[in-house]
Short mmCIF file of C-alpha atoms and ligand atoms in Angstrom, two decimals:
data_model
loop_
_atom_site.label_atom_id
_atom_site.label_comp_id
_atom_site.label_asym_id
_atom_site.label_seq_id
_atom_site.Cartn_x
_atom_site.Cartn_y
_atom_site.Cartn_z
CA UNK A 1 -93.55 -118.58 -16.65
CA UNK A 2 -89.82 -118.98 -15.88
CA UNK A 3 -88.99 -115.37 -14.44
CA UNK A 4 -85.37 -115.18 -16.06
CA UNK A 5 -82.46 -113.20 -16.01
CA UNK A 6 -79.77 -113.22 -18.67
CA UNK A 7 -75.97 -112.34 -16.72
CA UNK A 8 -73.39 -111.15 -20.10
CA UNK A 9 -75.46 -110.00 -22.71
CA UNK A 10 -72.16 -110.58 -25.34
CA UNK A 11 -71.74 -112.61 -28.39
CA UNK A 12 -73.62 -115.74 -27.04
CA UNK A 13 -75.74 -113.80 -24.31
CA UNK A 14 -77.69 -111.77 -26.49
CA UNK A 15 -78.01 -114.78 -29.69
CA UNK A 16 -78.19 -118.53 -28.41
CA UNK A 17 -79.02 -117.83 -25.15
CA UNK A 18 -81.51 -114.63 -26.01
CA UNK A 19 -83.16 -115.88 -29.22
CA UNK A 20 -84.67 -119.05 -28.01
CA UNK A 21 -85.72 -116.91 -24.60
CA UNK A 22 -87.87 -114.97 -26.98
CA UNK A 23 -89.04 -117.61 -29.08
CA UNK A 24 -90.45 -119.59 -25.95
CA UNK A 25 -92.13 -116.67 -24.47
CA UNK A 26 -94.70 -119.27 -23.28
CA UNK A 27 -92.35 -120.11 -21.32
CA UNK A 28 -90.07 -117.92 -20.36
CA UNK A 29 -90.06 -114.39 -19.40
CA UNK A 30 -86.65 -112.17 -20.14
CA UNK A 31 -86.97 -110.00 -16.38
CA UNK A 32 -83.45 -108.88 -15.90
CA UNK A 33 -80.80 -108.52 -18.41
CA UNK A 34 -77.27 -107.57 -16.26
CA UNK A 35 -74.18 -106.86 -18.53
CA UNK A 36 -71.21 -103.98 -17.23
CA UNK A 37 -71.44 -102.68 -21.19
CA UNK A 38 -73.45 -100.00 -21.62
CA UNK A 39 -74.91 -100.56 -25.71
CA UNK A 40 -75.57 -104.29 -24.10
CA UNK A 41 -77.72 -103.45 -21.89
CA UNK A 42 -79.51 -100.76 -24.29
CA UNK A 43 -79.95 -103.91 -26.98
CA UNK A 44 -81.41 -105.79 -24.31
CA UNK A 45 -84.03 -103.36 -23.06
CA UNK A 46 -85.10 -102.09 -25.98
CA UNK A 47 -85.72 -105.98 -27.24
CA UNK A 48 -87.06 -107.26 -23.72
CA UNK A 49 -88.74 -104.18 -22.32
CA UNK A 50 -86.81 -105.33 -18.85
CA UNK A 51 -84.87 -104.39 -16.00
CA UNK A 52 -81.34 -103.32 -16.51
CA UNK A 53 -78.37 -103.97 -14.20
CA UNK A 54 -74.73 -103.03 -14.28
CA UNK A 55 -74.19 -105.14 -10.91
CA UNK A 56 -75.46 -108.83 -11.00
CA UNK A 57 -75.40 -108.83 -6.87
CA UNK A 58 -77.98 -105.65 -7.02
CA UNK A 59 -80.02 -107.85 -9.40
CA UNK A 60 -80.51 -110.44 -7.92
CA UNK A 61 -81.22 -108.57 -4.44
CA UNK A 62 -84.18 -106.96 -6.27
CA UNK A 63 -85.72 -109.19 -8.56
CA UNK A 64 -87.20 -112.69 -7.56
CA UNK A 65 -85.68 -114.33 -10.50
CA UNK A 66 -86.47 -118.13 -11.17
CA UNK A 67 -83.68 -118.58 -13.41
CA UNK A 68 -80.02 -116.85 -14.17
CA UNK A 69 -78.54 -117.75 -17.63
CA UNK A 70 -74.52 -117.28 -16.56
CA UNK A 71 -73.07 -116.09 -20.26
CA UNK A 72 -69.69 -113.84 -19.08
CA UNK A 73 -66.57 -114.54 -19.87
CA UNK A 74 -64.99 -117.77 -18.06
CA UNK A 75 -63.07 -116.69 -15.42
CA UNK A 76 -66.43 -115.52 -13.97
CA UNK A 77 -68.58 -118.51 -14.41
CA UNK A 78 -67.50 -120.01 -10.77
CA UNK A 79 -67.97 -116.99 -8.64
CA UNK A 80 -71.19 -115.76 -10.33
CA UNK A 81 -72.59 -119.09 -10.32
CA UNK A 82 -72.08 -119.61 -6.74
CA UNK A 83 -73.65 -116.43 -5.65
CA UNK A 84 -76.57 -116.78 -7.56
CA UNK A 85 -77.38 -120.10 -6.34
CA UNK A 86 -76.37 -118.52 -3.00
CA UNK A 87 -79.19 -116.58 -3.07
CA UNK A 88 -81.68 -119.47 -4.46
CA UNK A 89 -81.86 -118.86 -7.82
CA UNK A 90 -81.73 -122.00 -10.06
CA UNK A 91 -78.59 -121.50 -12.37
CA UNK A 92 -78.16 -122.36 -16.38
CA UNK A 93 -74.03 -121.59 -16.86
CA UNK A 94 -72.55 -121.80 -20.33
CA UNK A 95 -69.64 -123.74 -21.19
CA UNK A 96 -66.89 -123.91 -19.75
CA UNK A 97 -68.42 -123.92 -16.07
CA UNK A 98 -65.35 -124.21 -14.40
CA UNK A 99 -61.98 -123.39 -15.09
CA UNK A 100 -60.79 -126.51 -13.31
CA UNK A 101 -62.03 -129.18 -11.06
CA UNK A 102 -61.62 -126.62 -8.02
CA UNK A 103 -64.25 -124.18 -8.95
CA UNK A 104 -66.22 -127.05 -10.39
CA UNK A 105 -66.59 -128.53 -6.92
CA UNK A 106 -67.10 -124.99 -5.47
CA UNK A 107 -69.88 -124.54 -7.46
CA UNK A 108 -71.34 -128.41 -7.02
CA UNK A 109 -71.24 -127.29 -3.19
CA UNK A 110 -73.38 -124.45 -3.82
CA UNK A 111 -75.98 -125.82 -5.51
CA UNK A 112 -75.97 -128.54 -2.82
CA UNK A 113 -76.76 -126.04 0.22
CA UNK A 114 -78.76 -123.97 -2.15
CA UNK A 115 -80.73 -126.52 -3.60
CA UNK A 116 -81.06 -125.47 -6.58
CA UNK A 117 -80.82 -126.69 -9.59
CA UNK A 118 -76.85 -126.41 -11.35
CA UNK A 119 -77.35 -126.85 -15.57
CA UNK A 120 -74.32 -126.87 -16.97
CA UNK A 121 -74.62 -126.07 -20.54
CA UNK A 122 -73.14 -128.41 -23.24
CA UNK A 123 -74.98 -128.09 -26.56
CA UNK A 124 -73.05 -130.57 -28.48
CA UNK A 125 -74.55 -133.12 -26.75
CA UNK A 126 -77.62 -132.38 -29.32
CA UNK A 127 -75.43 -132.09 -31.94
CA UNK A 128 -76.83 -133.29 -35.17
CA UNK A 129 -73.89 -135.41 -35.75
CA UNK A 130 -73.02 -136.83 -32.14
CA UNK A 131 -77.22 -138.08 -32.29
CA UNK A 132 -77.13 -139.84 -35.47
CA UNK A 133 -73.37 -141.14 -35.29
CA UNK A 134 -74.81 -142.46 -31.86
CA UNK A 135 -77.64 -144.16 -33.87
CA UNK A 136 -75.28 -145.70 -36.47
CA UNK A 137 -72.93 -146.94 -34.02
CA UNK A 138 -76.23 -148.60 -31.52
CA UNK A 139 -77.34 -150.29 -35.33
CA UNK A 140 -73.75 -152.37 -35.24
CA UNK A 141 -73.17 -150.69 -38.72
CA UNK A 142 -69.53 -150.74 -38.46
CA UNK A 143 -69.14 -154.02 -36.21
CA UNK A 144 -67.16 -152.60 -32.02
CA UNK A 145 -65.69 -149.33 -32.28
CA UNK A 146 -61.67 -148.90 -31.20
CA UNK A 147 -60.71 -146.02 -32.17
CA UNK A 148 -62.46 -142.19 -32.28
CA UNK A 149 -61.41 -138.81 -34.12
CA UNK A 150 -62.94 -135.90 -33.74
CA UNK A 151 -61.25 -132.41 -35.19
CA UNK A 152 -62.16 -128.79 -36.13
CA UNK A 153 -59.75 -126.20 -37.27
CA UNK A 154 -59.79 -122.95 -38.07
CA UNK A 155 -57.34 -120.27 -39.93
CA UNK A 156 -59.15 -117.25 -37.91
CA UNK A 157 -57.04 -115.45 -35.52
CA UNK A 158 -58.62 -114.10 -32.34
CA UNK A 159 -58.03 -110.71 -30.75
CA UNK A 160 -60.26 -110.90 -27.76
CA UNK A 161 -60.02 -112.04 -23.93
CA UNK A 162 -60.03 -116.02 -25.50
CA UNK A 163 -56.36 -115.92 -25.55
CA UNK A 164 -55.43 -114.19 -22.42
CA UNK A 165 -55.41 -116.78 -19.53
CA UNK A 166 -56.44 -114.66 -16.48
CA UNK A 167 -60.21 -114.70 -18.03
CA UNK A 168 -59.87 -118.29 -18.68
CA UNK A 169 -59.41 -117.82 -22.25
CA UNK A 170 -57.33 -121.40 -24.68
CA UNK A 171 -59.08 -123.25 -26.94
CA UNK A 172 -59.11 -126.82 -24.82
CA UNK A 173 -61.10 -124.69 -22.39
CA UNK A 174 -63.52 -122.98 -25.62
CA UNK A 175 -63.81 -125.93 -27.46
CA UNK A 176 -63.20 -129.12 -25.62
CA UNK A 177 -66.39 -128.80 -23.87
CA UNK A 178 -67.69 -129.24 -27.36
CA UNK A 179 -65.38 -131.71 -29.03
CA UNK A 180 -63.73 -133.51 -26.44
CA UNK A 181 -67.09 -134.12 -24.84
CA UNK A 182 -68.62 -135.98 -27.82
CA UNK A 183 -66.19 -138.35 -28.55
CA UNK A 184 -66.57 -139.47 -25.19
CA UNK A 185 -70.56 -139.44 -24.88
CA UNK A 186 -70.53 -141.39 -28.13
CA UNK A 187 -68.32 -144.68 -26.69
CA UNK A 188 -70.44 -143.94 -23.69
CA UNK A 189 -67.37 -145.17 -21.60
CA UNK A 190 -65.12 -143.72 -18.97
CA UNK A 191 -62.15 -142.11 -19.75
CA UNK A 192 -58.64 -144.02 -17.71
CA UNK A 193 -56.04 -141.91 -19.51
CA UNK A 194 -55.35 -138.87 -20.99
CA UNK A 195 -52.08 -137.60 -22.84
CA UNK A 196 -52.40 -133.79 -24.33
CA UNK A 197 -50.60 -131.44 -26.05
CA UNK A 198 -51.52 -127.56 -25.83
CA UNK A 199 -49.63 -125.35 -28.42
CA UNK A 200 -50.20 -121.50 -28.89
CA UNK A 201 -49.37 -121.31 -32.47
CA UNK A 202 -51.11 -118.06 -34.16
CA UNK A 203 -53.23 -116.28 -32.02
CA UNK A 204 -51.79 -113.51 -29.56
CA UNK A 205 -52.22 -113.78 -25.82
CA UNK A 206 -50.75 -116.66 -23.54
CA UNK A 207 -52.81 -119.67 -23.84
CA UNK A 208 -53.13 -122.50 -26.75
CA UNK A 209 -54.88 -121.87 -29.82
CA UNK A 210 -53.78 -125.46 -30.45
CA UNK A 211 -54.98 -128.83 -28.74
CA UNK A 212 -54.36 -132.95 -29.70
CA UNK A 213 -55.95 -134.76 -26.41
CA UNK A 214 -55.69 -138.73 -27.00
CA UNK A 215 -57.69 -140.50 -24.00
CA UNK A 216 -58.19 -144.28 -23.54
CA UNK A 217 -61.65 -145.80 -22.32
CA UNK A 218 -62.27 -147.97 -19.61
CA UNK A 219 -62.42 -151.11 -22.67
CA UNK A 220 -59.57 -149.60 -24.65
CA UNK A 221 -60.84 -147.67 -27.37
CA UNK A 222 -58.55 -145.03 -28.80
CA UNK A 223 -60.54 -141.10 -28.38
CA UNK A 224 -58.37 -138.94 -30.45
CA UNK A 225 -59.59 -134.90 -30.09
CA UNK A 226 -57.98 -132.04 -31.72
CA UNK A 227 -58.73 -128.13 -32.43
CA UNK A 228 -55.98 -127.23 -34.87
CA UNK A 229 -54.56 -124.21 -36.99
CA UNK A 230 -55.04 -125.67 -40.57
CA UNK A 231 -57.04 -125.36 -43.64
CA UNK A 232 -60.73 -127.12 -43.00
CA UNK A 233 -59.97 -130.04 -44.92
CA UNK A 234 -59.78 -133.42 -42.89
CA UNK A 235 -63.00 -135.42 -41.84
CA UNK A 236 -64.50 -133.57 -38.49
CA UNK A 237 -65.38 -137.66 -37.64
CA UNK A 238 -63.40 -140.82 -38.19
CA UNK A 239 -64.84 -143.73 -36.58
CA UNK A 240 -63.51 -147.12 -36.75
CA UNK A 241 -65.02 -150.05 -36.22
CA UNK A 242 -64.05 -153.85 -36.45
CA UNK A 243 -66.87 -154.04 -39.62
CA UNK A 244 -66.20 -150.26 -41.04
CA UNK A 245 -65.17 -146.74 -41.20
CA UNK A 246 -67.40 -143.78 -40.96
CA UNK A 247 -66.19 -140.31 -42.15
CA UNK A 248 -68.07 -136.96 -41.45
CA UNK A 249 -67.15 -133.87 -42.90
CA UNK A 250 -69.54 -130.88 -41.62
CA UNK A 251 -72.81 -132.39 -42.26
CA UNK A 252 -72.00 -135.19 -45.02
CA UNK A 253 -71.41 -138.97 -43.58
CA UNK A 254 -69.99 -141.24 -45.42
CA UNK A 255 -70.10 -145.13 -44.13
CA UNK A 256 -67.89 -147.37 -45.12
CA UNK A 257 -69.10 -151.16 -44.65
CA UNK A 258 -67.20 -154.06 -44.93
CA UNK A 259 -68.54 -157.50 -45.52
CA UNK A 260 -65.47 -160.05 -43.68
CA UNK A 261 -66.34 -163.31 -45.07
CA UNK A 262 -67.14 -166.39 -43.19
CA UNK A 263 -64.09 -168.54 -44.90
CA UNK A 264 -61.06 -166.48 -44.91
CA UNK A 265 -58.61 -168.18 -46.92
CA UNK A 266 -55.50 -169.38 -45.24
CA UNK A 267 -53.23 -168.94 -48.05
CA UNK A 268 -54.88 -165.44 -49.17
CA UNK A 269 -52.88 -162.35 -48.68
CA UNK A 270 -54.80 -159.93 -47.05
CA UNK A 271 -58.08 -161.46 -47.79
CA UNK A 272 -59.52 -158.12 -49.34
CA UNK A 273 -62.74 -157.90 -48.24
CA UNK A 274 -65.77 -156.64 -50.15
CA UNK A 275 -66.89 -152.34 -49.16
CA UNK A 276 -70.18 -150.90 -49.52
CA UNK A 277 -70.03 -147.57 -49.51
CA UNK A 278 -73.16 -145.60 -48.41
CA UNK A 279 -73.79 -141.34 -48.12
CA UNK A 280 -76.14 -139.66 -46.40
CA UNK A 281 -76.28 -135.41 -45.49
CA UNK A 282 -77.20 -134.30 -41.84
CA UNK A 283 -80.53 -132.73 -41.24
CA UNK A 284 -79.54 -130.27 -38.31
CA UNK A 285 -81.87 -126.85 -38.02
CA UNK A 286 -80.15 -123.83 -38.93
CA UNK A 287 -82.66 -121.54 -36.59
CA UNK A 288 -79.61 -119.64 -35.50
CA UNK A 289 -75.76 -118.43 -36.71
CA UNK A 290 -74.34 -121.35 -35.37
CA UNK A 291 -74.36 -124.47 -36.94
CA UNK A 292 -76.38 -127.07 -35.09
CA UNK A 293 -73.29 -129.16 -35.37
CA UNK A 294 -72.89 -127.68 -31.91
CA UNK A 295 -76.50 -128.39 -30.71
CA UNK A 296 -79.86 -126.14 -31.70
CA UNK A 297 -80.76 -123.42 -28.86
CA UNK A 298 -84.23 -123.93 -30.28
CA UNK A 299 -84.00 -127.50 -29.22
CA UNK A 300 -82.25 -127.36 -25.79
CA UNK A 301 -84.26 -124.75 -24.33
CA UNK A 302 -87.37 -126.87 -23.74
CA UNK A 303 -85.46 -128.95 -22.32
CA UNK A 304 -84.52 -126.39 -19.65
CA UNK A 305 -87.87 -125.20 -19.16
CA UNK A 306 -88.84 -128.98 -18.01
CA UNK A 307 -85.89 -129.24 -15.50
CA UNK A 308 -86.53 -125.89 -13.86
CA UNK A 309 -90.62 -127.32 -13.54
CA UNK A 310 -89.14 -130.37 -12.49
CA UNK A 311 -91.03 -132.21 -14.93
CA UNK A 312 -87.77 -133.96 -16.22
CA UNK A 313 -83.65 -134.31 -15.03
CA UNK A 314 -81.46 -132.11 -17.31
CA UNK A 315 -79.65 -134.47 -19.64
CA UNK A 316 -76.33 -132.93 -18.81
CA UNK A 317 -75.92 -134.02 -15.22
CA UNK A 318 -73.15 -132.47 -12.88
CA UNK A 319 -71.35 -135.65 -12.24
CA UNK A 320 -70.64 -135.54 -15.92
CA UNK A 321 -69.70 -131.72 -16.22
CA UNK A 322 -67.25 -133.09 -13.28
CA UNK A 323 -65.88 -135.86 -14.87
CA UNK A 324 -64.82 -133.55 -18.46
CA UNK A 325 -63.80 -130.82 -16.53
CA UNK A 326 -60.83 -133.86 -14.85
CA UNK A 327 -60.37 -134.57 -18.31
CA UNK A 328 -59.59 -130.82 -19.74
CA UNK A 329 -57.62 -130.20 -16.24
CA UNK A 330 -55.55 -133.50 -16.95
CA UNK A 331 -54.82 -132.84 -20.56
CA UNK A 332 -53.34 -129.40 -19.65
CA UNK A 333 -51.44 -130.88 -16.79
CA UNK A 334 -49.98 -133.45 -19.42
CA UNK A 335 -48.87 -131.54 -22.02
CA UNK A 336 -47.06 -129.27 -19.09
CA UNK A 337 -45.39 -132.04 -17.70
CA UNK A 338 -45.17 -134.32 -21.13
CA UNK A 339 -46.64 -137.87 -19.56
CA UNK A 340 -49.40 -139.90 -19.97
CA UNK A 341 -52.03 -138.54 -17.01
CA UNK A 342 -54.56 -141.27 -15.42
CA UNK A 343 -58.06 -139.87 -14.62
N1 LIG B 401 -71.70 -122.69 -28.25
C1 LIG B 401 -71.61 -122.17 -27.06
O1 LIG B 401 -72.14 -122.71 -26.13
C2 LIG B 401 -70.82 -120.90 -26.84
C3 LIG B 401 -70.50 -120.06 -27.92
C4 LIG B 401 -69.79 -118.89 -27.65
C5 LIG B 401 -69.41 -118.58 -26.34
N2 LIG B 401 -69.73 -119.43 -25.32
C6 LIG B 401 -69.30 -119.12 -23.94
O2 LIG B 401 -70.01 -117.97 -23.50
C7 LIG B 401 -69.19 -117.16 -22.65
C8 LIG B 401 -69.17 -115.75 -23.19
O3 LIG B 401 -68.56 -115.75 -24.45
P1 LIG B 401 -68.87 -114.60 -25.51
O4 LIG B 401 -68.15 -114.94 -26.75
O5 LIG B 401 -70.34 -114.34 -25.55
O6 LIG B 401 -68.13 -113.36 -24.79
P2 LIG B 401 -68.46 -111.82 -24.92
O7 LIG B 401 -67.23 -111.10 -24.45
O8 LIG B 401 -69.01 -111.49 -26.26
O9 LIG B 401 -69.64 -111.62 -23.85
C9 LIG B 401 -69.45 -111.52 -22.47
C10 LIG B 401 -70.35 -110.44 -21.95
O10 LIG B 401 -70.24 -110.40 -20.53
C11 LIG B 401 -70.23 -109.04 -20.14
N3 LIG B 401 -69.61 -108.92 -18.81
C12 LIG B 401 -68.31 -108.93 -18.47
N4 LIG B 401 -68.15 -108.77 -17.13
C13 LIG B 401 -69.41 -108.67 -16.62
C14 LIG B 401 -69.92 -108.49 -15.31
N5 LIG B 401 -69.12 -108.41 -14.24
N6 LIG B 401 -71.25 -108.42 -15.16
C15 LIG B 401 -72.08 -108.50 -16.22
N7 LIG B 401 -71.66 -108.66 -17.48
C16 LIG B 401 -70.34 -108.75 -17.69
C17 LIG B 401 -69.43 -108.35 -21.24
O11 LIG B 401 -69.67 -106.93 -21.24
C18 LIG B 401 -69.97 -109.05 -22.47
O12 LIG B 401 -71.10 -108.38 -23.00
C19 LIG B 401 -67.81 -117.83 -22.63
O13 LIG B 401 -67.67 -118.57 -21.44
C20 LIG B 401 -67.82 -118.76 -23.85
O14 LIG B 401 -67.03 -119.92 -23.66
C21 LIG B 401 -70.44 -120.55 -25.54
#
């Protein structure tokens, strides 16, 4: 049994993080639930039957915890993070870990004297999308991939601390540990350059509630990200190839094929080649509210109850959490001083 501790019992604490801590009971055992709101830490007791704490240092001074699931708000990932591991308890931290590349290595320091074991937490790496566009792409379907777009959008307007920056609130922050992320772990390349643009078009506060990031891999292909203010209507995916085109649009693919052939005609124009078109629809669980788009709960968590055994490396390594947090870091800094920004 993983003796575990959930730190923010909010939106995400108390459903993606909570739900699959009850379901793998086996597994793990809820201990300590530590949140500064008051009806949080009710919900959690009276669902857990555990300790309650208003002060994350007094829990962890009195309960030999084997694992703290890190679920606050942003700007206190670093510092929470660090004392926990501080006082040698293995840490799971939510996305974003960092707010930039200095807390990141703060907190990579940490869990170096400590150690004990840093899991950053990005779930769209088991995205039902990113896993089978990863699949199509490894078949040769659509011939070498150049060029990557990934999107969401959204009309809704938040009120909460999301748009204020001292609690490390913007969307590039919220979401491109999500989107930004896969693109790059499906070209599986390194990232050379990034040019961004952050706008804040309708949400209150003082951070973006727009983002368009375009990187360049190490072999050239084109990474185009973007969380936008529009009506949900474009492809989430477009991914060219040199053989094809695949379009996704929540959980419907669409693959484009085309067959070049072998003679091209000198004097044709264009040579229009022939297209097979071919559909297929996403099998992702719905086990929670959130679409598994973004990666089950109900999946990851085994995987977190291996790494804390040791039975198996977590998937999502810190080198990597590294690397995206330069990226994020250098598409702010290019959109703030308008140039292209090598990583
Ligand atoms: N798909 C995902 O992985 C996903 C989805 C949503 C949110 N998140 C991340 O989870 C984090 C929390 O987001 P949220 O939407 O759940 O926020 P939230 O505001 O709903 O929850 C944060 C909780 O932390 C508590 N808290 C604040 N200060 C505290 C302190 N000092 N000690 C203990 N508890 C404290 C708050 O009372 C609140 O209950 C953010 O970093 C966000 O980016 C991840």
């Amino acid at each position: 049994m993983i003796k575990t501790a959930i730190l923010g019992y909010g939106r995400s604490g108390s459903t993606l993080h909570a739900d699959p801590l009850e379901e793998f009971g086996g597994d793990f055992t809820v201990t300590a639930v530590c949140d500064i709101d008051p009806e949080a830490r009710q919900k959690a007791a009276s669902r857990f039957h555990c300790a309650i704490y208003d002060d994350y240092r007094k829990m962890l001074k009195r309960e030999n915890l084997d694992l703290v699931v890190i679920v606050t708000r942003s700007d206190q990932h670093c510092q929470m993070t660090c004392d926990c591991l501080r006082a040698g308890v293995n840490v799971l931290v939510t996305k974003p870990w960092a707010l930039d590349v200095a807390e990141a290595e703060k907190m990579i320091a940490a869990a170096r004297q400590s150690k004990k074991l840093l899991l950053p937490w990005l779930p769209a790496r088991w995205g039902c999308d990113l896993l089978r566009l990863q699949q199509l792409i490894a078949s040769g379907i659509i011939g070498k991939v150049f060029m990557v777009r990934r999107r969401e959008f959204s009309f809704g307007i938040r009120c909460d601390w999301q748009t204020e920056r001292k609690y490390g609130g913007g969307y590039l922050l919220n979401w491109g540990p999500h989107i930004i992320d896969q693109a790059i772990q499906l070209v599986g390349e390194k990232v050379e350059t990034v040019y961004g643009q952050l706008r804040q078009i309708i949400n209150p506060g003082d951070v973006e509630d727009v983002f368009h990031v375009v990187m360049t891999t190490a072999s050239g292909v084109i990474l185009t990200c973007e969380y936008s203010i529009a009506i949900d209507q474009l492809p989430n995916w477009v991914i060219q190839g040199d053989r094809g085109t695949i379009f996704v649009k929540e959980k419907s693919v669409e693959i484009h094929q085309v067959n070049i052939p072998d003679n091209i005609s000198p004097a044709g124009y264009g040579n229009r080649p022939e297209i097979r078109v071919t559909k297929e629809e996403l099998n992702g669980e719905h086990r929670v509210t959130m679409s598994s788009r973004y990666g089950d709960p109900f999946v990851i968590y085994p995987a977190i109850a291996q790494a804390v055994r040791g039975e198996s490396a977590w998937p999502v390594s810190v080198a990597d959490a590294l690397e995206l947090t330069r990226i994020l870091d250098a598409a702010r800094r290019s959109s703030e001083e308008v140039k292209i920004i090598n990583v």
